[in-house]
XYZ file of C-alpha atoms in Angstrom:
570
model
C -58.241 -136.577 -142.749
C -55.244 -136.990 -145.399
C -53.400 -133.914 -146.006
C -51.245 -135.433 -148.840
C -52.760 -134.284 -151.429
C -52.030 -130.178 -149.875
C -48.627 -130.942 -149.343
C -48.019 -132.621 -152.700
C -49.945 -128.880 -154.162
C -47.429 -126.776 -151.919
C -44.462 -128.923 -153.579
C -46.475 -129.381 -157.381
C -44.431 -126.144 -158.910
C -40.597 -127.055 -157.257
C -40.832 -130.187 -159.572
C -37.157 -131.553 -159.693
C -37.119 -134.177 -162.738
C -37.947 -133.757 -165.591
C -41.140 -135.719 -165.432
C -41.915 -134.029 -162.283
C -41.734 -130.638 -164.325
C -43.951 -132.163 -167.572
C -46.596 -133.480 -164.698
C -46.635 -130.207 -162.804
C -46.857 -128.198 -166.247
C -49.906 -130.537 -167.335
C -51.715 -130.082 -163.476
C -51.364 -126.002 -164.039
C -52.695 -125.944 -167.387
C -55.733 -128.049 -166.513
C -56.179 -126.197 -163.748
C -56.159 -122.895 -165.551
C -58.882 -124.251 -167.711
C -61.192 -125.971 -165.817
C -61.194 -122.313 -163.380
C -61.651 -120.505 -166.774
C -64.530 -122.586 -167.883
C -66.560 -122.198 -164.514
C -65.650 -118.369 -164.419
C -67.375 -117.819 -167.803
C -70.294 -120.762 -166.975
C -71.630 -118.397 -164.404
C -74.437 -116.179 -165.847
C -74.003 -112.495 -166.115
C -70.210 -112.519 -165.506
C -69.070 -113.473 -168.401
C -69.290 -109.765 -169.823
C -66.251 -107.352 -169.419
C -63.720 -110.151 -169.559
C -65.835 -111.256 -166.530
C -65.545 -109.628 -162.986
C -62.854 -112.017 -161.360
C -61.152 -114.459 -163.585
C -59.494 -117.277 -161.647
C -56.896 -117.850 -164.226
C -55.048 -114.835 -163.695
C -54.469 -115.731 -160.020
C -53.494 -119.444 -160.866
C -50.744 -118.718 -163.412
C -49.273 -115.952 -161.438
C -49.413 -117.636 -158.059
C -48.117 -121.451 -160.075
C -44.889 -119.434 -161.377
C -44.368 -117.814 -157.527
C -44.084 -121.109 -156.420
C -42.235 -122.840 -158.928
C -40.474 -120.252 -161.139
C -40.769 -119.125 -164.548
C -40.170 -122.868 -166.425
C -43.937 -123.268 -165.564
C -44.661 -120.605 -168.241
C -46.025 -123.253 -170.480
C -48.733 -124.278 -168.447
C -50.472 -121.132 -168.763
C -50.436 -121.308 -173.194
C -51.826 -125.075 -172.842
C -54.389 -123.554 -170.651
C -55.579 -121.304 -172.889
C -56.011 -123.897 -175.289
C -57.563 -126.528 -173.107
C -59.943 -123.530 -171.706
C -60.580 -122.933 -175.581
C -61.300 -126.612 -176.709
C -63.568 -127.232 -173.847
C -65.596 -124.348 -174.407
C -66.099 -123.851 -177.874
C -64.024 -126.537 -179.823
C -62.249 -124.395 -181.940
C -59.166 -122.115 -181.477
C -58.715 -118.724 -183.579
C -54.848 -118.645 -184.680
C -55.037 -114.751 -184.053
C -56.754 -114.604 -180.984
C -55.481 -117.676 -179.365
C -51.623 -116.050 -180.025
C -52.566 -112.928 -178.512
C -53.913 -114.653 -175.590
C -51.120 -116.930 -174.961
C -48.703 -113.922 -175.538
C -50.719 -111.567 -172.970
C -51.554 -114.027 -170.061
C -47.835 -115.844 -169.766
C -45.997 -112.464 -169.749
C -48.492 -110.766 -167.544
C -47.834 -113.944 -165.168
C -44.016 -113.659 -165.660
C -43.855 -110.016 -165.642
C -45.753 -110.116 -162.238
C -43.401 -112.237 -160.831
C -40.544 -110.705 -162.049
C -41.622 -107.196 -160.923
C -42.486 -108.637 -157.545
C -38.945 -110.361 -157.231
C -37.002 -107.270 -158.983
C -38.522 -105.019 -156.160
C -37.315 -107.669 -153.341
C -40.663 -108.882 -152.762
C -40.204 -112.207 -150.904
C -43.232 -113.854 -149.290
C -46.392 -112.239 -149.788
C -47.997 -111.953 -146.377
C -45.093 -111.403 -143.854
C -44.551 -107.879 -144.372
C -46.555 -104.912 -145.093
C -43.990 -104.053 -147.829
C -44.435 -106.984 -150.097
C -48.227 -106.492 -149.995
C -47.523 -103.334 -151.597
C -45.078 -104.602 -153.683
C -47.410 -107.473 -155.024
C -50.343 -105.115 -155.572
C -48.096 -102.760 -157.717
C -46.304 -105.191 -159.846
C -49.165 -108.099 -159.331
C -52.314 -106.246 -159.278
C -51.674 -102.756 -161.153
C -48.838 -103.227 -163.682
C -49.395 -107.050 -165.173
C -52.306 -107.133 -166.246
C -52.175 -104.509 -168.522
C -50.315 -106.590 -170.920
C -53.464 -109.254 -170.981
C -56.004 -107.303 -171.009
C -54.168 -105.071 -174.191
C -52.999 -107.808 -176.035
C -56.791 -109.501 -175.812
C -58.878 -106.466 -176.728
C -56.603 -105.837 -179.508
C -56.755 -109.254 -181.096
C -60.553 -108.840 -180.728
C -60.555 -105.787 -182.951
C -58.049 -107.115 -185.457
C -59.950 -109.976 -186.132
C -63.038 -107.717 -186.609
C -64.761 -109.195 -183.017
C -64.739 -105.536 -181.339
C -65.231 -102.403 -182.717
C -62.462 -100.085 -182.613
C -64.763 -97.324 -180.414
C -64.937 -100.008 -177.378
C -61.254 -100.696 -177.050
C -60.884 -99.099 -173.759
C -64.267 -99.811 -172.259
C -63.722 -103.664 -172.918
C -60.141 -103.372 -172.269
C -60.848 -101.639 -168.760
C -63.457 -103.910 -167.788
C -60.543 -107.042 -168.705
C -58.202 -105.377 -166.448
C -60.422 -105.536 -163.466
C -61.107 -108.831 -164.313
C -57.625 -110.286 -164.397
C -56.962 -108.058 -161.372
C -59.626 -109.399 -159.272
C -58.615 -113.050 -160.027
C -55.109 -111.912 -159.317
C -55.853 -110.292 -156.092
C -58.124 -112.683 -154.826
C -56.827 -116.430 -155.735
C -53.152 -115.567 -155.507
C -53.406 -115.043 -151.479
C -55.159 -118.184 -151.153
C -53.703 -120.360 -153.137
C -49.950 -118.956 -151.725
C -51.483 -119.674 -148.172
C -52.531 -123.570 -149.294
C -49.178 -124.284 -150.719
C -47.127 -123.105 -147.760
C -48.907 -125.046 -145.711
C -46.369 -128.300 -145.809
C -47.082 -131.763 -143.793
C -46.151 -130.429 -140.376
C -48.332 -127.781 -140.496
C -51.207 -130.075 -141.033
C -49.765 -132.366 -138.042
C -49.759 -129.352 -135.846
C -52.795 -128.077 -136.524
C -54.800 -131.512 -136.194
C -53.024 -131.898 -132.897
C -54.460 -128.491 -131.586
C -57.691 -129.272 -133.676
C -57.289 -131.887 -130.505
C -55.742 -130.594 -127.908
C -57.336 -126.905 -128.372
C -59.433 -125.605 -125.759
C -62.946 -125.812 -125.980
C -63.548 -122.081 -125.500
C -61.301 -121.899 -128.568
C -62.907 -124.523 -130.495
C -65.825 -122.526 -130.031
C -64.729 -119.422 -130.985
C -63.616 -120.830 -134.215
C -66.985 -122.155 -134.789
C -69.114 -119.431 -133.970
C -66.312 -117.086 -136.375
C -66.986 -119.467 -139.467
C -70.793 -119.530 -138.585
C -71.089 -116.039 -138.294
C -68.870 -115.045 -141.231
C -71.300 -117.483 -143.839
C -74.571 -116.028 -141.811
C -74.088 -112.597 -142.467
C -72.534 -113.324 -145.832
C -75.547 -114.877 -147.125
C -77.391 -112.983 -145.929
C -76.365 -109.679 -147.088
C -75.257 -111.007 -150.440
C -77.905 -113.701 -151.465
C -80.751 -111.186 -150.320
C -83.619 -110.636 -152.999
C -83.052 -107.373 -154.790
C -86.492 -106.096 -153.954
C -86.149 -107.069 -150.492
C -85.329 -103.766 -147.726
C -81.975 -105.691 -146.861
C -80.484 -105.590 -149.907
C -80.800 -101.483 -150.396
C -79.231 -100.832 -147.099
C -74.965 -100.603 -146.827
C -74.910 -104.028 -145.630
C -72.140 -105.044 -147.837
C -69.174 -104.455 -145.727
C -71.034 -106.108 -142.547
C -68.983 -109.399 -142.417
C -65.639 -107.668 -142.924
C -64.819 -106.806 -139.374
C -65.131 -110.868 -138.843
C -61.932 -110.799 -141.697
C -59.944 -108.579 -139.716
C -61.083 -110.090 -136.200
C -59.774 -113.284 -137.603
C -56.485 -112.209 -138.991
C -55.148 -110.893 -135.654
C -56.951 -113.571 -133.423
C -56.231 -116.542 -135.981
C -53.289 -115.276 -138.183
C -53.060 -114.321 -142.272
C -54.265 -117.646 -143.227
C -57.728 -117.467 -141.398
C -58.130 -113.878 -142.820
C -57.334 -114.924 -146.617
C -59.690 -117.876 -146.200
C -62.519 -115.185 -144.727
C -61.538 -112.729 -147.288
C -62.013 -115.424 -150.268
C -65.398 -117.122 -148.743
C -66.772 -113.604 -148.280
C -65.942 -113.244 -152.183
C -67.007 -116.482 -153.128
C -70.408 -115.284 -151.426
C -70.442 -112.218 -152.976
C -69.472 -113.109 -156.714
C -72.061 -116.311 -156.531
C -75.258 -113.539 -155.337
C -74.114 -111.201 -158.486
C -73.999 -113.907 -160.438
C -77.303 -115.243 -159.575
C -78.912 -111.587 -159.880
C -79.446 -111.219 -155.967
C -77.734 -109.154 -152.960
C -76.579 -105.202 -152.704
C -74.699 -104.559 -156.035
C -77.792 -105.855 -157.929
C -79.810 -104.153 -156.232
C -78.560 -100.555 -156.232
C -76.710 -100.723 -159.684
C -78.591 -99.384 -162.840
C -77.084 -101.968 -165.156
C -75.236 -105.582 -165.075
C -72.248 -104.098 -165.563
C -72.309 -101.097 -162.761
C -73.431 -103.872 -160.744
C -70.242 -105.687 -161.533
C -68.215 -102.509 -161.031
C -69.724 -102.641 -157.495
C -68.710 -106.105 -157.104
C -65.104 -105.182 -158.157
C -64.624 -102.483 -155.890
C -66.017 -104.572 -153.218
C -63.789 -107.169 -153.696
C -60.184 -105.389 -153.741
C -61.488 -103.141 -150.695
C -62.024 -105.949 -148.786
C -58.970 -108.267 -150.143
C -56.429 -105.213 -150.177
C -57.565 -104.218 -146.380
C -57.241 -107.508 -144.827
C -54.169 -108.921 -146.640
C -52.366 -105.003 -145.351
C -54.228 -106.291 -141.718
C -52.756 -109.332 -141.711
C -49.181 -108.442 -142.899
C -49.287 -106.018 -140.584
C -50.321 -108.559 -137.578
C -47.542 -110.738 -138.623
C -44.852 -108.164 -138.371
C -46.544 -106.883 -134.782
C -46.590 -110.681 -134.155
C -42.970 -111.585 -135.335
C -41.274 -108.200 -133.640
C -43.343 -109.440 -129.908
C -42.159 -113.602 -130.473
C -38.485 -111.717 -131.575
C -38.763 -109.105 -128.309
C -39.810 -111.992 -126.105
C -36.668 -114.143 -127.331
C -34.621 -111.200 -126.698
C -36.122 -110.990 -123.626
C -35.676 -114.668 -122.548
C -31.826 -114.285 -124.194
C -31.299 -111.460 -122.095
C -32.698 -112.741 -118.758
C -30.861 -115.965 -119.438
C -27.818 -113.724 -119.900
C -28.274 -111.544 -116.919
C -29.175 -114.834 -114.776
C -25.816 -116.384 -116.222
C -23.657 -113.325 -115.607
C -25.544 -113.053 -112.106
C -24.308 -116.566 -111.619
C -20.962 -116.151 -112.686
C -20.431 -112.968 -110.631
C -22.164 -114.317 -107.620
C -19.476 -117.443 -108.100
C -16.692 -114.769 -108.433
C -18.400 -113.135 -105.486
C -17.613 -116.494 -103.809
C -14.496 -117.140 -104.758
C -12.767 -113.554 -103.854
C -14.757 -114.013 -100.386
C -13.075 -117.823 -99.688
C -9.839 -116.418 -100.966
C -10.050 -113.156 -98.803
C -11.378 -115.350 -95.932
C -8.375 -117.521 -96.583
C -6.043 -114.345 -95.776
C -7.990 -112.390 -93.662
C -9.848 -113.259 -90.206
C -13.628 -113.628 -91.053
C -14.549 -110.570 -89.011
C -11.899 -108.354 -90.921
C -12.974 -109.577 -94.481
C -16.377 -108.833 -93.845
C -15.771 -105.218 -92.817
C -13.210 -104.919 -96.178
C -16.530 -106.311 -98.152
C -18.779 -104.002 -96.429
C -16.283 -101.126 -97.760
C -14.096 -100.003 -94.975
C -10.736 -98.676 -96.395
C -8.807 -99.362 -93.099
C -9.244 -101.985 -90.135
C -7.228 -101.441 -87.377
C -8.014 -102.722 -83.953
C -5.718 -102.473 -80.510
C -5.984 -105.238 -78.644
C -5.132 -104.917 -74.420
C -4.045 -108.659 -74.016
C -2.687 -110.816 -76.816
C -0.131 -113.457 -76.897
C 2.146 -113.798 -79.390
C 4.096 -116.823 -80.875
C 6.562 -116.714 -83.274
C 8.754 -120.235 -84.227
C 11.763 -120.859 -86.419
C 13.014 -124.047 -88.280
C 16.811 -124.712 -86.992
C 19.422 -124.985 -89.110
C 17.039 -124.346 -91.724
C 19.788 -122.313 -94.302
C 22.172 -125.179 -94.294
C 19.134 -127.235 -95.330
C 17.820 -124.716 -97.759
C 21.532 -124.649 -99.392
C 21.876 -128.604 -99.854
C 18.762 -129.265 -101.332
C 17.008 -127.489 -104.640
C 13.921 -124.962 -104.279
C 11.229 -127.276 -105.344
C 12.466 -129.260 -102.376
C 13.182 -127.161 -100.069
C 9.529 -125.156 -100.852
C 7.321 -128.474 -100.114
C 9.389 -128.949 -97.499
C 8.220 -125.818 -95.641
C 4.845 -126.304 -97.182
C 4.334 -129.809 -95.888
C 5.586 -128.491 -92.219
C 3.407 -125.160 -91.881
C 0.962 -127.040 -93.503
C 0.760 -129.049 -90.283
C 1.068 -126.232 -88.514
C -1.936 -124.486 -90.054
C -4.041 -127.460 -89.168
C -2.808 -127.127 -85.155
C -3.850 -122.990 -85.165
C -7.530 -124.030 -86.705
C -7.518 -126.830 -84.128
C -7.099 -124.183 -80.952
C -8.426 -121.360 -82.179
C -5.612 -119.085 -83.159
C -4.704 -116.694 -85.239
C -2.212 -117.334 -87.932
C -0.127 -113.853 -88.961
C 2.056 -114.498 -91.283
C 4.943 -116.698 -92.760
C 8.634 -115.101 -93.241
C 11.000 -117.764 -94.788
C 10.707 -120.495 -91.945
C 9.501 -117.845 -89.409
C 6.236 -119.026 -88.544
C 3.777 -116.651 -86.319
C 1.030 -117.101 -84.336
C -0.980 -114.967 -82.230
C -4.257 -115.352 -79.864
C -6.810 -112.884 -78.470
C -7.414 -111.522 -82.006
C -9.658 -110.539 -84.107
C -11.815 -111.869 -81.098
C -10.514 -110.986 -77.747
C -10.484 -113.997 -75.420
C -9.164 -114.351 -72.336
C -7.472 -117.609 -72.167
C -5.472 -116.669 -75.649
C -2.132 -117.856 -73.657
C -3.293 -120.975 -72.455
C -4.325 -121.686 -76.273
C -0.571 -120.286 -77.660
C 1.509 -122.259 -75.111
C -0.739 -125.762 -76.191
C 0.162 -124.760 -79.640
C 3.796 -124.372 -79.068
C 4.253 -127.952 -77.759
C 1.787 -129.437 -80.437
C 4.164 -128.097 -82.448
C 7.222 -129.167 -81.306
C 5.977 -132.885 -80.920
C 4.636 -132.591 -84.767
C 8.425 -131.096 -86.310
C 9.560 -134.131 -84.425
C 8.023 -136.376 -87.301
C 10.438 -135.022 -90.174
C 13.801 -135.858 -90.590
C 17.230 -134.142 -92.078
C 19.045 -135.973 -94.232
C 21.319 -137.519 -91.710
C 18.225 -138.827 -90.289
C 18.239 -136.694 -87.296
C 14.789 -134.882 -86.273
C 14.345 -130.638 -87.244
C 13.867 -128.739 -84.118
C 11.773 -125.546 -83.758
C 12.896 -122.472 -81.467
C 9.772 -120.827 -80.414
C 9.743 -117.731 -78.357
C 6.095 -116.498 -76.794
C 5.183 -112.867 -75.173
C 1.705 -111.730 -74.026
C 0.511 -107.827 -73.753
C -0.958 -105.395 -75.954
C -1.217 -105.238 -79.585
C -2.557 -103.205 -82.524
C -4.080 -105.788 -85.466
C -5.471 -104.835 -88.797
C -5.317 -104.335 -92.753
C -3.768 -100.943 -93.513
C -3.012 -100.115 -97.037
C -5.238 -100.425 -100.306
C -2.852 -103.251 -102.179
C -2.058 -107.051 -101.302
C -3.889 -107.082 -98.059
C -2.372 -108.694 -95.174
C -3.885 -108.877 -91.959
C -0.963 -108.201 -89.498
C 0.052 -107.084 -86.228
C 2.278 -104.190 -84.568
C 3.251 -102.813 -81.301
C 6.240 -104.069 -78.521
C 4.644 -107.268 -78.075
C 5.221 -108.396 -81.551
C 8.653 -107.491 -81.372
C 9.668 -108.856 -77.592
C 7.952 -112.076 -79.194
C 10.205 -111.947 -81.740
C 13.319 -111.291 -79.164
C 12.100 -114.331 -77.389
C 12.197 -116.426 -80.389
C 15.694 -115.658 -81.759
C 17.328 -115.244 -78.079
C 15.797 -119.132 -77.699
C 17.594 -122.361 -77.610
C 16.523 -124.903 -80.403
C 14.237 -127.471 -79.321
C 13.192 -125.023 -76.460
C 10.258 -122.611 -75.933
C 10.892 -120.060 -73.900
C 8.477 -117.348 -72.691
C 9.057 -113.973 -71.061
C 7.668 -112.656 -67.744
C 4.066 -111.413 -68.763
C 3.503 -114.910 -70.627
C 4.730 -116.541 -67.392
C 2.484 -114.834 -65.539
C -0.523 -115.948 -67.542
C 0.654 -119.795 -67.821
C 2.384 -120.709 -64.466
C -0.585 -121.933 -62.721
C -1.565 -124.502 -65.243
C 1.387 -125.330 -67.255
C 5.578 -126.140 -65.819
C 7.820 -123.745 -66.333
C 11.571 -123.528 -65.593
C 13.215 -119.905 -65.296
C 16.076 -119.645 -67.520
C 17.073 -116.287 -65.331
C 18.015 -112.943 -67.044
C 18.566 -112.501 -70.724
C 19.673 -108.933 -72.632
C 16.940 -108.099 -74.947
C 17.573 -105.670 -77.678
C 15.948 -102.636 -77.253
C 14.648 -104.166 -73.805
C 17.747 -103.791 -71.817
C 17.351 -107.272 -68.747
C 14.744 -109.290 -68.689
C 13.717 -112.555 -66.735
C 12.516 -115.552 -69.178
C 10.882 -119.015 -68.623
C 11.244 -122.539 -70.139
C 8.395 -124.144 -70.962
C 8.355 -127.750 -70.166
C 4.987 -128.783 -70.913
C 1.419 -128.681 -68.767
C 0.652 -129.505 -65.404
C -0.805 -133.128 -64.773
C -2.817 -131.407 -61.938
C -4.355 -129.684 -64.483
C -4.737 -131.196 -67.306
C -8.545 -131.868 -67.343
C -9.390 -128.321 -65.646
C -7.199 -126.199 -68.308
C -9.051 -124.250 -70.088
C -6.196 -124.154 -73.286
C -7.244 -128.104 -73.723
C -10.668 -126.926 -75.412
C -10.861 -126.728 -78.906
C -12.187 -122.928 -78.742
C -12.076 -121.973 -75.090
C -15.010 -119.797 -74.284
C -13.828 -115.820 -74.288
């Protein structure tokens, strides 16, 4: 089917040229007639101003959409309703009318627009705002201006002013009420609407399908049925009338607005054609045509009032769940980005405190402990210093001098991973090892002493200035230990106790290029590795004590050590 022709209607009152305004002007007008003409063609409607007249609805809803330049549309209407219906147009009475209907149109609008009425149907709020300014205040002008042209030119007596002017009201409020929903809902409708809706006319379910079906069905059964009954038949004395209006409001919140002004007007079209033809309830139970009318009336704004206040109301209950489900979605979306972020942040403070902190250790700091502390019976430590590192550091600038050391513990750094070790700490070119911790193990000195000749052979590879090779002195003691993270700021996992500091001794009482070990280490290595005793050394804080060389492994053992694995079993 071609939709066109609807979206060319929902764009016929923004006209943008000139001509497009003159065309859109002559479409209203005819319009206005033609719906004039049939409204008075029908028999027994045509008294009181007649019970819904069309035009009303078509001027006010033509300057809604396309503003008030349209206002001449309505006047030629008027005339072309006049011409085709009885030829001839009284000066007096066609003035009036043209006077009454345009500024009941504009004043409806205006009223609507002045009291921030925006579209129709979306709120609750502009329904009552277009039945107040639309519906109850407009047409008064019309319907005042009309019955008082009729009396000046001698067509009405004086005495039925306000029964004929009454009965015009409820005309032009009818037509108002009724064709200005539907006509709203037709022009809104714009060419992707149409593409949507024949793609789920396809694509639809056919339990929906169905649904749809047996709603329309149902809605022009009991319509005719209740309002095309014969007067003198039982049905039409019983309070059938309002049977088919649950089937409105069922279809406004299971369809939307649009399905429920379409039921609304078919359920009116029903209604005003069995009046007009003498048949259904209001015939039936009224006394007169016109109390039969005045039951038609009611009928009709009960029924068009109730489900256009449904509907707006389904569309805000609607609007507020698709506006809490965004929300929703935005939130989740939020909370699953800010999860992500913080899980990544999560990540990175656990690589960077795994980075400074033994695994075990960092994990207990995560899990909330405020202090780790740990003693330790047998550890050996290592500690190693660059030779003639100051005159080195002096010669050369910082940036230098700080890859320097960064290229060399680097190096270094890759050896501890390689056997297992512990790395402590860095102190200017101080470099310090230690194994047996976090995890005890017993082999930690076979591991240390591997270490300490790795790492002499590695300094070996960079070269002073002069070309000569850096040396290391490294100085090695085994015993007991305490290792932790004390303190609440800039963490460091370090180590304390005598063995740390005879380490130390051993290191600075050294000889560069030399490694030399005291008694307890010697006592752990001698078997597998060759050591030469240097004999007896004062140690600060010590007093004498007997220190080893070491030379390097024994070939006897080279294959049995248990320092030549990667991570010696504990």
């Amino acid at each position: 089917m071609n939709h066109r022709w609807l979206v060319k209607f929902g764009k016929l009152a923004q006209p943008g040229s000139r001509g497009e305004l003159v065309g859109s002007i002559i479409v209203v007008a005819i319009a206005y007639g033609l719906a004039a003409y049939v409204a008075v063609s029908l028999p027994g409607l045509h008294q009181i101003g007649t019970a819904v007249w069309p035009s009303a609805g078509i001027a006010q809803a033509a300057l809604m959409l396309g503003g008030f330049r349209l206002w001449p549309a309505i006047a030629l209407g008027i005339n072309f309703y006049d011409l085709i219906h009885s030829g001839i147009t009284i000066p007096l009475l066609g003035l009036f009318g043209c006077t009454g209907a345009t500024v009941q149109a504009v004043l409806g609008v205006w009223l609507f627009r002045r009291l921030g009425g925006s579209n129709v149907f979306d709120r609750v709020s502009n329904v009552l705002k277009f039945l107040v300014s639309g519906v109850l205040i407009a047409p008064q002008i019309n319907c005042t201006c009309g019955v008082l042209a009729l009396c000046l030119t001698g067509n009405l007596p004086w005495s039925e002013f306000a029964t004929v002017r009454w009965g015009w009201f409820l005309g032009d409020a009818m037509g108002i009420l009724v064709f200005v929903p539907l006509i709203l809902m037709v022009a809104q409708l714009q060419q992707q609407d149409w593409q949507r809706i024949t793609r789920l006319r396809r694509h639809k379910s056919t339990r929906r399908s169905l649904l749809r079906t047996l709603w329309l069905g149902l809605l022009l059964g009991s319509s005719g049925i209740v309002f095309w009954a014969q007067t003198e038949a039982d049905i039409a004395r019983y309070p059938l009338e309002y049977l088919p209006f649950p089937l409105v409001v069922w279809a406004g919140m299971q369809f939307g607005p649009r399905a429920a002004a379409v039921g609304s007007f078919l359920i009116s079209a029903i209604a005003i054609g069995g009046t007009a033809f003498g048949m259904g309830p209001f015939v039936a139970k009224a006394s007169s045509t016109q109390q039969a009318v005045l039951f038609l009336q009611a009928f009709l704004g009960v029924i068009t009032i109730t489900s256009m206040v449904l509907s707006a109301a389904e569309s805000e209950r609607s609007r507020s769940a698709r506006s809490l489900a965004a929300l929703n979605r935005e939130l989740e979306q939020r909370v699953a980005r800010r999860t992500a972020e913080l899980a990544a942040q999560t990540d990175r403070i656990n690589d960077l405190l795994h980075n400074i902190l033994p695994a075990g250790v960092a994990e207990q700091l995560a899990s909330g402990s405020q202090t780790v502390a740990e003693t330790f019976n047998d550890v050996t430590v290592l500690f190693a210093d660059l030779v003639d590192f100051t005159s080195f550091a002096a010669q050369h600038p910082p940036t230098v001098v700080v890859q320097f050391l960064n290229d060399v513990f680097c190096t270094f750094d890759d050896l501890v991973e390689q056997y297992g070790l512990e790395k402590i700490k860095t102190i200017g070119d101080a470099y310090m090892v230690v194994g047996g911790v976090p995890k005890p193990r017993s082999n930690s000195a076979f591991a240390i002493a591997h270490l300490a000749l790795a790492m002499q052979q590695a300094i070996g590879q960079y070269r002073k200035p002069d070309g000569s090779p850096f040396r290391l002195r490294i100085g090695i003691h085994s015993g007991s230990a305490v290792a932790g993270v004390i303190g609440m700021k800039k963490l460091v996992y370090d180590l304390w106790g005598d063995t740390v500091n005879v380490a130390s001794r051993m290191e600075t009482l050294g000889q560069p290029g030399r490694i030399q070990v005291s008694q307890a280490a010697f006592d752990r290595l001698h078997s597998y590795f060759h050591l030469e005793q240097r004999g007896t050394i004062a140690v600060k804080g010590k007093g004498e004590m007997i220190t080893y060389w070491l030379i390097g492994e024994l070939s006897s053992h080279q294959d049995s050590d248990p320092g030549l694995h990667l991570h010696p079993p504990s």
